[in-house]
CSV table of C-alpha atoms in Angstrom, one decimal:
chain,number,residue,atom,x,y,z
R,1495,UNK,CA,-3.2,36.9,87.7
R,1496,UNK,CA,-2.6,37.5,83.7
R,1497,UNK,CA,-5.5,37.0,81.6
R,1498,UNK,CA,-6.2,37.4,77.6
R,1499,UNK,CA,-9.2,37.2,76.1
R,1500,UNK,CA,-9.5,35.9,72.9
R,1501,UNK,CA,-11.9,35.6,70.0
R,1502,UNK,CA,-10.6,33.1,67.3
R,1503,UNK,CA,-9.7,34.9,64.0
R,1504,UNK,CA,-11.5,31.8,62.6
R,1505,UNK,CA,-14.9,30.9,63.5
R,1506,UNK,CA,-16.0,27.8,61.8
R,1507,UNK,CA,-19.1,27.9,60.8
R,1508,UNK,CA,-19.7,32.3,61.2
R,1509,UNK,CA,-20.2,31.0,65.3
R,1510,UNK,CA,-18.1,32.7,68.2
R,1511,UNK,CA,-16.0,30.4,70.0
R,1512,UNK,CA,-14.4,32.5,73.3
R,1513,UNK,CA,-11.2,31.1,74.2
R,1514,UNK,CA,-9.2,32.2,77.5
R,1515,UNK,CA,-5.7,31.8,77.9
R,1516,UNK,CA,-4.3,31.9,81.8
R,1517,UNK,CA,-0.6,33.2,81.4
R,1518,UNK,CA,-0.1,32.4,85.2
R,1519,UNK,CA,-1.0,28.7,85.2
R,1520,UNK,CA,-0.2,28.2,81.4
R,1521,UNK,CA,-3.5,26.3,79.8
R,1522,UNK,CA,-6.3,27.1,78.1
R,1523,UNK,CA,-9.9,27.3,79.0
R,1524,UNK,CA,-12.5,27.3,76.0
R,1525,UNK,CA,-15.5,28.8,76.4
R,1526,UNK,CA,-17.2,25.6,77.6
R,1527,UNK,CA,-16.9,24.4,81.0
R,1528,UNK,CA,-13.1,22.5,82.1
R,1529,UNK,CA,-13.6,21.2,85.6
R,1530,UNK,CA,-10.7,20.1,87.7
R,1531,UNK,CA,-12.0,16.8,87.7
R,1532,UNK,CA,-10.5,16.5,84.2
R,1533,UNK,CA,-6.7,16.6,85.3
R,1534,UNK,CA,-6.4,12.9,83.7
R,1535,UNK,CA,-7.2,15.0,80.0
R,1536,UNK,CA,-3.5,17.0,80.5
R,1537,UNK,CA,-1.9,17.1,77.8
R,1538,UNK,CA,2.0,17.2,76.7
R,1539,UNK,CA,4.2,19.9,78.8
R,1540,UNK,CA,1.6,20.2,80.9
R,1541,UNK,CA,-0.6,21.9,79.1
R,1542,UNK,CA,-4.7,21.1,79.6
R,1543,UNK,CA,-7.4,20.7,76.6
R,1544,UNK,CA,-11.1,19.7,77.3
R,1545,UNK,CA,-12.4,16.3,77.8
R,1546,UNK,CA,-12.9,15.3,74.0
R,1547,UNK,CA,-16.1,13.4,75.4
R,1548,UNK,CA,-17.6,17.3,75.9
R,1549,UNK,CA,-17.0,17.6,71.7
R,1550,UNK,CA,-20.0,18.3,70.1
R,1551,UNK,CA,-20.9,14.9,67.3
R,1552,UNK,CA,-23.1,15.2,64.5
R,1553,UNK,CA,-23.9,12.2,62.8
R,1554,UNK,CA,-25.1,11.9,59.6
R,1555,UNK,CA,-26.8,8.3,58.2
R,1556,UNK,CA,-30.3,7.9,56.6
R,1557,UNK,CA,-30.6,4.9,58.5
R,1558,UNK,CA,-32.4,5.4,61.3
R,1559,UNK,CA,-31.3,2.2,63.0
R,1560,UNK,CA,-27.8,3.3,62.7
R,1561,UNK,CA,-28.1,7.0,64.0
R,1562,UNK,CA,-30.0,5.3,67.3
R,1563,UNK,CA,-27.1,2.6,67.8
R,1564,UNK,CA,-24.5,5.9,67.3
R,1565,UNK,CA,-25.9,7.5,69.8
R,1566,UNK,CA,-26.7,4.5,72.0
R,1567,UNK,CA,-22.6,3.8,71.8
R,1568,UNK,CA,-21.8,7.2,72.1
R,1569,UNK,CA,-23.5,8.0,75.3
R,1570,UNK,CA,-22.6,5.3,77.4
R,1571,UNK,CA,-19.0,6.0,76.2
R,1572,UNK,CA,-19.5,9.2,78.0
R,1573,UNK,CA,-20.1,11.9,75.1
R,1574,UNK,CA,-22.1,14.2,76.1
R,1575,UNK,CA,-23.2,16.8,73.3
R,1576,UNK,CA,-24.6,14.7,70.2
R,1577,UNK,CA,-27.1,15.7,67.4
R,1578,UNK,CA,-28.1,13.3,64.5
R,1579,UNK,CA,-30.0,13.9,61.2
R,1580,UNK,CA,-30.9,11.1,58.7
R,1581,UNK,CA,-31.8,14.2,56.0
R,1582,UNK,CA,-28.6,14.9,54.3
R,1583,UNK,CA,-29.9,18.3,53.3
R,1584,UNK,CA,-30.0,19.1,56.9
R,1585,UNK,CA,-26.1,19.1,56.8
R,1586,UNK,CA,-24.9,22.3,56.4
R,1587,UNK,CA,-27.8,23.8,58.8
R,1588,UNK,CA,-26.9,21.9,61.3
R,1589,UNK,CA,-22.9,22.9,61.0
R,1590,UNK,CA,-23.8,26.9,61.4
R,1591,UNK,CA,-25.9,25.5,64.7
R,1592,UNK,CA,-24.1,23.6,66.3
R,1593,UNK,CA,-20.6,24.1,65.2
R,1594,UNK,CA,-19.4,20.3,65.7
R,1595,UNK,CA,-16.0,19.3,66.7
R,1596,UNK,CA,-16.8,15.7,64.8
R,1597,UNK,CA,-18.5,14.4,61.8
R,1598,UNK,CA,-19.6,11.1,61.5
R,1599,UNK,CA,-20.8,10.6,57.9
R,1600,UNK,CA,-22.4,7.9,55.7
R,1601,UNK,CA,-21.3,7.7,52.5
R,1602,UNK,CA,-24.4,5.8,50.6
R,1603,UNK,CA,-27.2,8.3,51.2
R,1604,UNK,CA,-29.7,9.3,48.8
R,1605,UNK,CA,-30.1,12.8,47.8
R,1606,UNK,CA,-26.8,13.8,48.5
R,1607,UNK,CA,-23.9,10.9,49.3
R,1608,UNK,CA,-21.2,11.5,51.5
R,1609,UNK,CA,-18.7,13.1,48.7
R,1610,UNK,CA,-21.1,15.3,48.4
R,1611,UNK,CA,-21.7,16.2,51.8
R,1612,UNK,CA,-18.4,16.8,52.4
R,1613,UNK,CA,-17.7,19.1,49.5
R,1614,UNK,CA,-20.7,21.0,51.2
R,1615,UNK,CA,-18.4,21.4,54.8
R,1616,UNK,CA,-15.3,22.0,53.2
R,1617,UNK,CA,-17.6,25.1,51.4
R,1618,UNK,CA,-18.5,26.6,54.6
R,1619,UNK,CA,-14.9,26.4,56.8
R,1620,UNK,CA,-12.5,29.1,56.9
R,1621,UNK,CA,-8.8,28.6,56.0
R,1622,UNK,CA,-6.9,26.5,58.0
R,1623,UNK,CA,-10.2,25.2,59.8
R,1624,UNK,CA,-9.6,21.6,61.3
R,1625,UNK,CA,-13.0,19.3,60.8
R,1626,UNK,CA,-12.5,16.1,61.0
R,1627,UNK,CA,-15.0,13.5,59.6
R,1628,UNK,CA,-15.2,10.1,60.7
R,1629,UNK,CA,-17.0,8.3,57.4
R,1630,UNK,CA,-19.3,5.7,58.5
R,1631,UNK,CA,-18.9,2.9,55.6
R,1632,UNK,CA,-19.4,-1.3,54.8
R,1633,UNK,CA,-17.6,-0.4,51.5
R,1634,UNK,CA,-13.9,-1.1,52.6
R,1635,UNK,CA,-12.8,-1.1,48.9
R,1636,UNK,CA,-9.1,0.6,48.7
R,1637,UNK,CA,-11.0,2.9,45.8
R,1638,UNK,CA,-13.7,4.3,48.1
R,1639,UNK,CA,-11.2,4.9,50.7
R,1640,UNK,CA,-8.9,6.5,48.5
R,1641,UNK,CA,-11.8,8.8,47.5
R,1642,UNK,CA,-12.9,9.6,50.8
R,1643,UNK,CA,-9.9,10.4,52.1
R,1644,UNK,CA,-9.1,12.9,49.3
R,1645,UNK,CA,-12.6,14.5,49.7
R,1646,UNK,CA,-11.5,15.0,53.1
R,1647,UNK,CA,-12.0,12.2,55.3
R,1648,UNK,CA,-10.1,12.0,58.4
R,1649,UNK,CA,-10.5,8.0,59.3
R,1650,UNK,CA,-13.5,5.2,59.1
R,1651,UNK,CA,-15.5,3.5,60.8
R,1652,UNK,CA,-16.7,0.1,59.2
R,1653,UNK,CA,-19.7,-1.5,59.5
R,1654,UNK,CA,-21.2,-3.2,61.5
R,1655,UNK,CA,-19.8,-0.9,64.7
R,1656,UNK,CA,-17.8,-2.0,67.4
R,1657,UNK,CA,-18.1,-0.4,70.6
R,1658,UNK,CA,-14.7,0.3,71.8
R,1659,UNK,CA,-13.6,1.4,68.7
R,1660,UNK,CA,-16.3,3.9,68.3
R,1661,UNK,CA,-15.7,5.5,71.3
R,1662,UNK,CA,-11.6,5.3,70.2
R,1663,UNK,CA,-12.1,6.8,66.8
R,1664,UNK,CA,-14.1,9.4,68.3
R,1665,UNK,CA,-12.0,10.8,71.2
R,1666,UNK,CA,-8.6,10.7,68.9
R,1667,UNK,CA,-10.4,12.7,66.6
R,1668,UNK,CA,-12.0,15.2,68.8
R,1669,UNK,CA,-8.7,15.3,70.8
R,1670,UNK,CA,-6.5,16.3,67.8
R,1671,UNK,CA,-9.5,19.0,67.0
R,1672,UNK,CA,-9.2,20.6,70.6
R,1673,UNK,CA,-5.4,21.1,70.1
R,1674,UNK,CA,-6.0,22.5,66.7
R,1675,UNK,CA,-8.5,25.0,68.6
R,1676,UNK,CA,-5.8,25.8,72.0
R,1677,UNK,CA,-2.8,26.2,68.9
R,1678,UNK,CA,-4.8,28.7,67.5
R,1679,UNK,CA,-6.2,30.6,69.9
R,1680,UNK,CA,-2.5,30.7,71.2
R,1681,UNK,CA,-1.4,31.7,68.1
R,1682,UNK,CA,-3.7,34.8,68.8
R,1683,UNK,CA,-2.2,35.3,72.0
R,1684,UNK,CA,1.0,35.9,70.8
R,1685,UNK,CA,0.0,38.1,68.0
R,1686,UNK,CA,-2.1,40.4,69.8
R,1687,UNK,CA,0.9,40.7,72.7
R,1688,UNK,CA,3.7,40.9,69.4
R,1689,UNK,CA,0.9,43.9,68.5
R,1690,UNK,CA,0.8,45.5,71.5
R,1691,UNK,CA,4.8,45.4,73.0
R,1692,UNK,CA,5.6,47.2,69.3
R,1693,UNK,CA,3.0,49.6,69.7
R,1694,UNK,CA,4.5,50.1,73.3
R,1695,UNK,CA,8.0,50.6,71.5
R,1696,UNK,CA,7.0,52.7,68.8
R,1697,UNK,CA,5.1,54.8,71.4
R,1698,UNK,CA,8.5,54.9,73.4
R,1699,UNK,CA,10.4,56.1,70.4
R,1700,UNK,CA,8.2,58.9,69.9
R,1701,UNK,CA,8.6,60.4,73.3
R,1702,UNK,CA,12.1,60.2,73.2
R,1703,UNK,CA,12.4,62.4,70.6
């Protein structure tokens, strides 16, 4: 049985992330455990990704009574790997840690707002790095959303939280990040074998002569 390692060219936040992809069986396997139990998480042309509910959350809200109900919702959704900060500062810290597959964000904070948090991430990631940050917001103004969104906001959540749409927003958006992550590290794969068969030829060439 065929198998590549590979190391992402792009490591988020300066962490490793180990990727493996099984030519044979044709799906990839991230460095975090995917049991077989997960079958109902395949994906289009049968190809697997993690359960999103094994994505790693931070949330970010300096009020306290928010972070607790987040992580209340959040766990008996399922999720599985959550870390929460009501210290803004804490932010970018916390990133190179944990490298999270999900933000969820306040935007009134003092200290530093939520703009500014995010210009903080979007400092840290590589090129081509896909972060998605849920903002956590009872402004619903079309000018603070604008704003968000062009800070780089991936989608809302509006206060007070609902439940089911918590756990909603959060798989979709951890979902699309572990396809960003398999796309890449197959992107690898074929670049290292492109690398290697013209080596091969070139190697080939050279005896012929």
């Amino acid at each position: 049985m065929l198998k590549f390692e590979i190391t992402l060219a792009r490591h988020d936040f300066g962490l490793t992330r180990a990727t493996y992809f099984n030519a044979q069986s044709d799906f990839i396997i991230s460095g975090r455990p995917m049991l077989q139990k997960q079958a109902d998480d395949t994906m289009a042309f049968g190809t697997w990704i993690e359960n999103p509910k094994t994505g790693r959350i931070l949330i970010v809200d300096d009020q306290e009574e928010n972070v607790e109900l987040l992580q209340c919702l959040l766990k008996e959704a399922g999720f599985e790997n959550i870390t929460a900060t009501t210290d803004p500062r804490s932010v970018v810290e916390l990133c190179r840690q944990i490298d999270p597959d999900l933000v969820m964000l306040d935007m009134h904070m003092p200290l530093l707002n939520g703009f500014e948090v995010m210009k903080q991430i979007e400092g840290l990631l590589q090129p081509q790095v896909y972060l998605p940050i849920l903002v956590l917001t009872g402004d619903i103004s079309l000018e603070t959303r604008r704003a968000a969104l062009d800070a780089g906001a991936m989608d809302f959540l509006n206060k007070p939280f609902d439940a089911v749409e918590v756990a909603l927003r959060a798989k979709n958006l951890i979902t699309t990040r572990f396809l960003h992550l398999r796309l890449q590290a197959y992107a690898r794969l074929l670049a290292d074998k492109l690398c290697t068969s013209n080596q091969l030829l070139a190697k080939k060439a050279a005896n012929s002569v």
